[in-house]
């Protein structure tokens, strides 16, 4: 199956800081999703982005399919951004290990 | 409305019990999924139903038995589970099965097997 690697594994931010999360995948994909898992376990859809760039408020994402990576940008981070961010690819959703983000007030 | 609901939220069961997890969506989606997530790990696919037929079983032990009674409902029947089956069980749905379709997840059922 497709291997998905996320970096960094952990990220600690001061409120208001910007950050970039990376997702590398081992083969071409036609499906890529970013999720935020909150402390209660709910997976919240952030982006469906097999290619190109999208923005939603303080979050944006870019996928360069030909180079097999995707980036998630968080700007002006808030404490509510804390949680685990997952990248997942393929229709069977192979997940990366996630990036745990902690935003401190 | 992109909502998938799951019941119960929490479940504690003994190794000899039989229980069921339920998932429901009213988005008209025709593909539904069960995932299992152990603590501090990513979700892993268990089953996929497409148009109410089982299309993928990721070599899941037979003590987990999925059922799709209609296009809106997905059940997971549990029997003779082991303590290592304790996990968060997530249901998801998408418009159809395939790469062009975004999956939406329910809030999960947190299962503890004693």
PDB file of C-alpha atoms in Angstrom:
ATOM      1  CA  UNK A   1       0.000   0.000   0.000  1.00  0.00           C
ATOM      2  CA  UNK A   2       0.887   3.671  -0.166  1.00  0.00           C
ATOM      3  CA  UNK A   3       3.190   4.878   2.606  1.00  0.00           C
ATOM      4  CA  UNK A   4       2.363   8.224   4.197  1.00  0.00           C
ATOM      5  CA  UNK A   5       4.845  10.147   6.323  1.00  0.00           C
ATOM      6  CA  UNK A   6       4.011  13.266   8.303  1.00  0.00           C
ATOM      7  CA  UNK A   7       6.364  15.748   9.856  1.00  0.00           C
ATOM      8  CA  UNK A   8       7.048  16.996  12.390  1.00  0.00           C
ATOM      9  CA  UNK A   9       5.568  14.421  14.807  1.00  0.00           C
ATOM     10  CA  UNK A  10       5.049  17.096  17.472  1.00  0.00           C
ATOM     11  CA  UNK A  11       4.736  20.853  17.299  1.00  0.00           C
ATOM     12  CA  UNK A  12       4.444  23.310  20.170  1.00  0.00           C
ATOM     13  CA  UNK A  13       3.350  26.820  19.257  1.00  0.00           C
ATOM     14  CA  UNK A  14       2.741  30.055  21.033  1.00  0.00           C
ATOM     15  CA  UNK A  15      -0.675  31.530  20.323  1.00  0.00           C
ATOM     16  CA  UNK A  16      -0.502  33.722  17.245  1.00  0.00           C
ATOM     17  CA  UNK A  17       2.358  31.820  15.602  1.00  0.00           C
ATOM     18  CA  UNK A  18       2.297  30.362  12.090  1.00  0.00           C
ATOM     19  CA  UNK A  19       3.256  26.795  11.219  1.00  0.00           C
ATOM     20  CA  UNK A  20       3.599  24.337   8.348  1.00  0.00           C
ATOM     21  CA  UNK A  21       2.822  20.626   8.515  1.00  0.00           C
ATOM     22  CA  UNK A  22       4.084  18.288   5.822  1.00  0.00           C
ATOM     23  CA  UNK A  23       2.747  15.050   4.344  1.00  0.00           C
ATOM     24  CA  UNK A  24       4.855  12.914   1.970  1.00  0.00           C
ATOM     25  CA  UNK A  25       3.413   9.926   0.148  1.00  0.00           C
ATOM     26  CA  UNK A  26       5.131   7.115  -1.685  1.00  0.00           C
ATOM     27  CA  UNK A  27       3.030   6.849  -4.846  1.00  0.00           C
ATOM     28  CA  UNK A  28       0.737   8.944  -6.994  1.00  0.00           C
ATOM     29  CA  UNK A  29      -2.654   9.550  -5.419  1.00  0.00           C
ATOM     30  CA  UNK A  30      -6.026  10.751  -6.610  1.00  0.00           C
ATOM     31  CA  UNK A  31      -7.382  11.408  -3.144  1.00  0.00           C
ATOM     32  CA  UNK A  32      -5.811  13.323  -0.279  1.00  0.00           C
ATOM     33  CA  UNK A  33      -7.576  14.617   2.792  1.00  0.00           C
ATOM     34  CA  UNK A  34      -6.413  16.595   5.827  1.00  0.00           C
ATOM     35  CA  UNK A  35      -8.186  16.075   9.156  1.00  0.00           C
ATOM     36  CA  UNK A  36      -8.009  17.582  12.614  1.00  0.00           C
ATOM     37  CA  UNK A  37      -8.762  15.173  15.444  1.00  0.00           C
ATOM     38  CA  UNK A  38      -9.974  16.971  18.527  1.00  0.00           C
ATOM     39  CA  UNK A  39      -9.379  15.714  22.098  1.00  0.00           C
ATOM     40  CA  UNK A  40     -12.729  13.878  22.049  1.00  0.00           C
ATOM     41  CA  UNK A  41     -11.703  11.838  19.016  1.00  0.00           C
ATOM     42  CA  UNK A  42     -13.813  13.538  16.363  1.00  0.00           C
ATOM     43  CA  UNK A  43     -12.129  13.694  12.966  1.00  0.00           C
ATOM     44  CA  UNK A  44     -12.938  17.034  11.404  1.00  0.00           C
ATOM     45  CA  UNK A  45     -12.529  17.467   7.671  1.00  0.00           C
ATOM     46  CA  UNK A  46     -10.165  20.291   6.824  1.00  0.00           C
ATOM     47  CA  UNK A  47      -9.439  19.829   3.133  1.00  0.00           C
ATOM     48  CA  UNK A  48     -10.045  17.418   0.296  1.00  0.00           C
ATOM     49  CA  UNK A  49      -7.051  18.327  -1.854  1.00  0.00           C
ATOM     50  CA  UNK A  50      -5.606  15.775  -4.304  1.00  0.00           C
ATOM     51  CA  UNK A  51      -3.878  18.666  -6.080  1.00  0.00           C
ATOM     52  CA  UNK A  52      -3.660  22.435  -6.031  1.00  0.00           C
ATOM     53  CA  UNK A  53      -4.179  24.980  -3.278  1.00  0.00           C
ATOM     54  CA  UNK A  54      -7.158  25.706  -1.062  1.00  0.00           C
ATOM     55  CA  UNK A  55      -7.797  28.134   1.763  1.00  0.00           C
ATOM     56  CA  UNK A  56     -10.345  28.130   4.555  1.00  0.00           C
ATOM     57  CA  UNK A  57      -9.975  30.975   7.025  1.00  0.00           C
ATOM     58  CA  UNK A  58      -6.649  30.704   8.841  1.00  0.00           C
ATOM     59  CA  UNK A  59      -5.911  27.336   7.274  1.00  0.00           C
ATOM     60  CA  UNK A  60      -4.633  26.633   3.813  1.00  0.00           C
ATOM     61  CA  UNK A  61      -3.260  23.587   2.048  1.00  0.00           C
ATOM     62  CA  UNK A  62      -1.205  22.855  -1.029  1.00  0.00           C
ATOM     63  CA  UNK A  63      -0.691  19.492  -2.707  1.00  0.00           C
ATOM     64  CA  UNK A  64       2.015  19.020  -5.335  1.00  0.00           C
ATOM     65  CA  UNK A  65       0.936  15.657  -6.692  1.00  0.00           C
ATOM     66  CA  UNK A  66       3.861  15.310  -9.117  1.00  0.00           C
ATOM     67  CA  UNK A  67       6.313  15.621  -6.220  1.00  0.00           C
ATOM     68  CA  UNK A  68       4.184  13.534  -3.828  1.00  0.00           C
ATOM     69  CA  UNK A  69       3.743  15.929  -0.954  1.00  0.00           C
ATOM     70  CA  UNK A  70       1.137  18.129   0.655  1.00  0.00           C
ATOM     71  CA  UNK A  71       1.503  21.022   3.093  1.00  0.00           C
ATOM     72  CA  UNK A  72      -0.972  22.338   5.655  1.00  0.00           C
ATOM     73  CA  UNK A  73      -0.468  25.915   6.827  1.00  0.00           C
ATOM     74  CA  UNK A  74      -1.869  27.210  10.090  1.00  0.00           C
ATOM     75  CA  UNK A  75      -1.683  30.976  10.520  1.00  0.00           C
ATOM     76  CA  UNK A  76      -2.269  33.020  13.680  1.00  0.00           C
ATOM     77  CA  UNK A  77      -2.696  29.822  15.697  1.00  0.00           C
ATOM     78  CA  UNK A  78      -5.235  29.656  18.515  1.00  0.00           C
ATOM     79  CA  UNK A  79      -5.510  27.281  21.464  1.00  0.00           C
ATOM     80  CA  UNK A  80      -8.480  25.640  19.753  1.00  0.00           C
ATOM     81  CA  UNK A  81      -6.114  24.528  16.970  1.00  0.00           C
ATOM     82  CA  UNK A  82      -4.550  22.031  19.384  1.00  0.00           C
ATOM     83  CA  UNK A  83      -4.998  18.374  18.510  1.00  0.00           C
ATOM     84  CA  UNK A  84      -3.691  15.836  16.043  1.00  0.00           C
ATOM     85  CA  UNK A  85      -3.561  16.635  12.344  1.00  0.00           C
ATOM     86  CA  UNK A  86      -3.744  13.695   9.956  1.00  0.00           C
ATOM     87  CA  UNK A  87      -3.080  13.435   6.274  1.00  0.00           C
ATOM     88  CA  UNK A  88      -4.758  10.476   4.527  1.00  0.00           C
ATOM     89  CA  UNK A  89      -4.526   9.276   0.940  1.00  0.00           C
ATOM     90  CA  UNK A  90      -6.310   6.909  -1.423  1.00  0.00           C
ATOM     91  CA  UNK A  91     -10.000   5.961  -1.262  1.00  0.00           C
ATOM     92  CA  UNK A  92      -9.151   3.463   1.508  1.00  0.00           C
ATOM     93  CA  UNK A  93      -7.667   6.400   3.473  1.00  0.00           C
ATOM     94  CA  UNK A  94      -4.180   5.304   4.402  1.00  0.00           C
ATOM     95  CA  UNK A  95      -3.326   7.671   7.251  1.00  0.00           C
ATOM     96  CA  UNK A  96      -0.002   9.121   8.237  1.00  0.00           C
ATOM     97  CA  UNK A  97       1.035   8.912  11.887  1.00  0.00           C
ATOM     98  CA  UNK A  98      -0.151  12.465  12.483  1.00  0.00           C
ATOM     99  CA  UNK A  99       1.298  15.690  13.841  1.00  0.00           C
ATOM    100  CA  UNK A 100       0.354  16.570  17.411  1.00  0.00           C
ATOM    101  CA  UNK A 101      -0.036  20.334  17.695  1.00  0.00           C
ATOM    102  CA  UNK A 102      -0.112  22.092  21.056  1.00  0.00           C
ATOM    103  CA  UNK A 103      -0.889  25.803  21.055  1.00  0.00           C
ATOM    104  CA  UNK A 104      -0.052  27.600  24.297  1.00  0.00           C
ATOM    105  CA  UNK A 105      -1.783  30.788  25.405  1.00  0.00           C
TER     106      UNK A 105
ATOM    107  CA  UNK B   1     -25.587  18.651   6.259  1.00  0.00           C
ATOM    108  CA  UNK B   2     -22.402  16.593   6.521  1.00  0.00           C
ATOM    109  CA  UNK B   3     -23.293  14.625   9.629  1.00  0.00           C
ATOM    110  CA  UNK B   4     -22.586  11.043  10.497  1.00  0.00           C
ATOM    111  CA  UNK B   5     -23.943   9.865  13.841  1.00  0.00           C
ATOM    112  CA  UNK B   6     -22.748   6.941  15.937  1.00  0.00           C
ATOM    113  CA  UNK B   7     -24.213   5.221  18.968  1.00  0.00           C
ATOM    114  CA  UNK B   8     -23.340   4.531  21.663  1.00  0.00           C
ATOM    115  CA  UNK B   9     -20.615   7.077  22.471  1.00  0.00           C
ATOM    116  CA  UNK B  10     -19.043   4.728  25.018  1.00  0.00           C
ATOM    117  CA  UNK B  11     -19.378   0.970  25.478  1.00  0.00           C
ATOM    118  CA  UNK B  12     -17.911  -1.336  28.086  1.00  0.00           C
ATOM    119  CA  UNK B  13     -18.352  -5.039  27.432  1.00  0.00           C
ATOM    120  CA  UNK B  14     -17.069  -8.318  28.760  1.00  0.00           C
ATOM    121  CA  UNK B  15     -15.344 -10.871  26.597  1.00  0.00           C
ATOM    122  CA  UNK B  16     -18.437 -13.091  26.501  1.00  0.00           C
ATOM    123  CA  UNK B  17     -20.915 -10.329  25.599  1.00  0.00           C
ATOM    124  CA  UNK B  18     -22.542  -9.589  22.282  1.00  0.00           C
ATOM    125  CA  UNK B  19     -23.043  -5.934  21.417  1.00  0.00           C
ATOM    126  CA  UNK B  20     -23.569  -3.773  18.342  1.00  0.00           C
ATOM    127  CA  UNK B  21     -22.301  -0.392  17.214  1.00  0.00           C
ATOM    128  CA  UNK B  22     -24.548   1.725  15.022  1.00  0.00           C
ATOM    129  CA  UNK B  23     -23.803   4.363  12.417  1.00  0.00           C
ATOM    130  CA  UNK B  24     -26.247   6.508  10.462  1.00  0.00           C
ATOM    131  CA  UNK B  25     -25.943   9.109   7.718  1.00  0.00           C
ATOM    132  CA  UNK B  26     -28.615  11.079   5.873  1.00  0.00           C
ATOM    133  CA  UNK B  27     -26.473  12.587   3.153  1.00  0.00           C
ATOM    134  CA  UNK B  28     -27.537  10.106   0.491  1.00  0.00           C
ATOM    135  CA  UNK B  29     -24.062   8.588   0.494  1.00  0.00           C
ATOM    136  CA  UNK B  30     -23.692   5.117  -1.003  1.00  0.00           C
ATOM    137  CA  UNK B  31     -20.363   4.099   0.545  1.00  0.00           C
ATOM    138  CA  UNK B  32     -19.843   3.528   4.274  1.00  0.00           C
ATOM    139  CA  UNK B  33     -16.757   2.539   6.208  1.00  0.00           C
ATOM    140  CA  UNK B  34     -15.633   1.206   9.586  1.00  0.00           C
ATOM    141  CA  UNK B  35     -12.238   2.230  10.967  1.00  0.00           C
ATOM    142  CA  UNK B  36     -10.510   1.213  14.181  1.00  0.00           C
ATOM    143  CA  UNK B  37      -8.194   3.582  16.046  1.00  0.00           C
ATOM    144  CA  UNK B  38      -5.970   2.473  18.910  1.00  0.00           C
ATOM    145  CA  UNK B  39      -4.642   5.037  21.353  1.00  0.00           C
ATOM    146  CA  UNK B  40      -2.006   7.356  19.871  1.00  0.00           C
ATOM    147  CA  UNK B  41      -2.254   5.651  16.460  1.00  0.00           C
ATOM    148  CA  UNK B  42      -3.956   6.665  13.215  1.00  0.00           C
ATOM    149  CA  UNK B  43      -7.259   5.099  12.154  1.00  0.00           C
ATOM    150  CA  UNK B  44      -7.066   1.842  10.209  1.00  0.00           C
ATOM    151  CA  UNK B  45      -9.665   0.676   7.713  1.00  0.00           C
ATOM    152  CA  UNK B  46     -11.702  -2.396   8.646  1.00  0.00           C
ATOM    153  CA  UNK B  47     -14.610  -2.657   6.180  1.00  0.00           C
ATOM    154  CA  UNK B  48     -16.101  -0.835   3.200  1.00  0.00           C
ATOM    155  CA  UNK B  49     -19.691  -1.130   2.016  1.00  0.00           C
ATOM    156  CA  UNK B  50     -20.641   0.122  -1.405  1.00  0.00           C
ATOM    157  CA  UNK B  51     -24.315   0.235  -2.400  1.00  0.00           C
ATOM    158  CA  UNK B  52     -25.113  -1.887   0.674  1.00  0.00           C
ATOM    159  CA  UNK B  53     -22.736  -4.668  -0.347  1.00  0.00           C
ATOM    160  CA  UNK B  54     -19.493  -5.501   1.429  1.00  0.00           C
ATOM    161  CA  UNK B  55     -16.714  -4.571  -0.966  1.00  0.00           C
ATOM    162  CA  UNK B  56     -13.622  -4.586   1.259  1.00  0.00           C
ATOM    163  CA  UNK B  57     -12.756  -6.603   4.372  1.00  0.00           C
ATOM    164  CA  UNK B  58      -9.244  -5.797   5.534  1.00  0.00           C
ATOM    165  CA  UNK B  59      -8.708  -9.286   7.008  1.00  0.00           C
ATOM    166  CA  UNK B  60     -10.678  -8.412  10.116  1.00  0.00           C
ATOM    167  CA  UNK B  61     -11.257 -11.256  12.642  1.00  0.00           C
ATOM    168  CA  UNK B  62     -14.693 -12.862  12.455  1.00  0.00           C
ATOM    169  CA  UNK B  63     -15.577 -11.655  15.963  1.00  0.00           C
ATOM    170  CA  UNK B  64     -16.338  -8.367  14.150  1.00  0.00           C
ATOM    171  CA  UNK B  65     -19.351  -8.733  11.869  1.00  0.00           C
ATOM    172  CA  UNK B  66     -20.514  -5.769   9.768  1.00  0.00           C
ATOM    173  CA  UNK B  67     -24.014  -5.289   8.438  1.00  0.00           C
ATOM    174  CA  UNK B  68     -25.571  -2.686   6.154  1.00  0.00           C
ATOM    175  CA  UNK B  69     -29.372  -2.984   6.486  1.00  0.00           C
ATOM    176  CA  UNK B  70     -30.018  -0.029   4.153  1.00  0.00           C
ATOM    177  CA  UNK B  71     -28.163   2.798   2.480  1.00  0.00           C
ATOM    178  CA  UNK B  72     -28.292   5.016   5.579  1.00  0.00           C
ATOM    179  CA  UNK B  73     -27.336   2.529   8.276  1.00  0.00           C
ATOM    180  CA  UNK B  74     -24.207   0.587   9.112  1.00  0.00           C
ATOM    181  CA  UNK B  75     -23.842  -1.758  12.070  1.00  0.00           C
ATOM    182  CA  UNK B  76     -20.856  -3.512  13.568  1.00  0.00           C
ATOM    183  CA  UNK B  77     -21.759  -6.609  15.577  1.00  0.00           C
ATOM    184  CA  UNK B  78     -19.263  -7.585  18.255  1.00  0.00           C
ATOM    185  CA  UNK B  79     -18.920 -11.025  19.823  1.00  0.00           C
ATOM    186  CA  UNK B  80     -16.266 -12.669  21.998  1.00  0.00           C
ATOM    187  CA  UNK B  81     -13.948  -9.695  21.820  1.00  0.00           C
ATOM    188  CA  UNK B  82     -10.527  -9.551  23.432  1.00  0.00           C
ATOM    189  CA  UNK B  83      -9.116  -6.774  25.631  1.00  0.00           C
ATOM    190  CA  UNK B  84      -6.822  -5.749  22.751  1.00  0.00           C
ATOM    191  CA  UNK B  85      -9.941  -4.865  20.743  1.00  0.00           C
ATOM    192  CA  UNK B  86     -10.457  -1.870  23.024  1.00  0.00           C
ATOM    193  CA  UNK B  87     -10.266   1.151  20.736  1.00  0.00           C
ATOM    194  CA  UNK B  88     -12.157   4.042  19.172  1.00  0.00           C
ATOM    195  CA  UNK B  89     -14.380   2.749  16.362  1.00  0.00           C
ATOM    196  CA  UNK B  90     -15.077   5.308  13.676  1.00  0.00           C
ATOM    197  CA  UNK B  91     -17.697   5.202  10.968  1.00  0.00           C
ATOM    198  CA  UNK B  92     -17.393   7.232   7.774  1.00  0.00           C
ATOM    199  CA  UNK B  93     -19.378   7.760   4.608  1.00  0.00           C
ATOM    200  CA  UNK B  94     -18.773   9.136   1.144  1.00  0.00           C
ATOM    201  CA  UNK B  95     -20.907   9.811  -1.896  1.00  0.00           C
ATOM    202  CA  UNK B  96     -19.546   6.705  -3.534  1.00  0.00           C
ATOM    203  CA  UNK B  97     -16.523   4.430  -3.299  1.00  0.00           C
ATOM    204  CA  UNK B  98     -13.509   5.732  -5.152  1.00  0.00           C
ATOM    205  CA  UNK B  99     -10.849   8.389  -5.174  1.00  0.00           C
ATOM    206  CA  UNK B 100     -13.009  11.323  -6.161  1.00  0.00           C
ATOM    207  CA  UNK B 101     -15.115  11.241  -3.021  1.00  0.00           C
ATOM    208  CA  UNK B 102     -14.475  12.920   0.289  1.00  0.00           C
ATOM    209  CA  UNK B 103     -15.079  10.847   3.409  1.00  0.00           C
ATOM    210  CA  UNK B 104     -16.910  12.254   6.432  1.00  0.00           C
ATOM    211  CA  UNK B 105     -16.505  10.744   9.879  1.00  0.00           C
ATOM    212  CA  UNK B 106     -18.801  10.247  12.836  1.00  0.00           C
ATOM    213  CA  UNK B 107     -17.732  11.054  16.400  1.00  0.00           C
ATOM    214  CA  UNK B 108     -16.827   7.439  17.146  1.00  0.00           C
ATOM    215  CA  UNK B 109     -17.663   4.831  19.767  1.00  0.00           C
ATOM    216  CA  UNK B 110     -15.071   4.340  22.470  1.00  0.00           C
ATOM    217  CA  UNK B 111     -15.061   0.617  23.261  1.00  0.00           C
ATOM    218  CA  UNK B 112     -13.531  -0.974  26.329  1.00  0.00           C
ATOM    219  CA  UNK B 113     -13.368  -4.763  26.560  1.00  0.00           C
ATOM    220  CA  UNK B 114     -12.916  -6.100  30.095  1.00  0.00           C
TER     221      UNK B 114
END
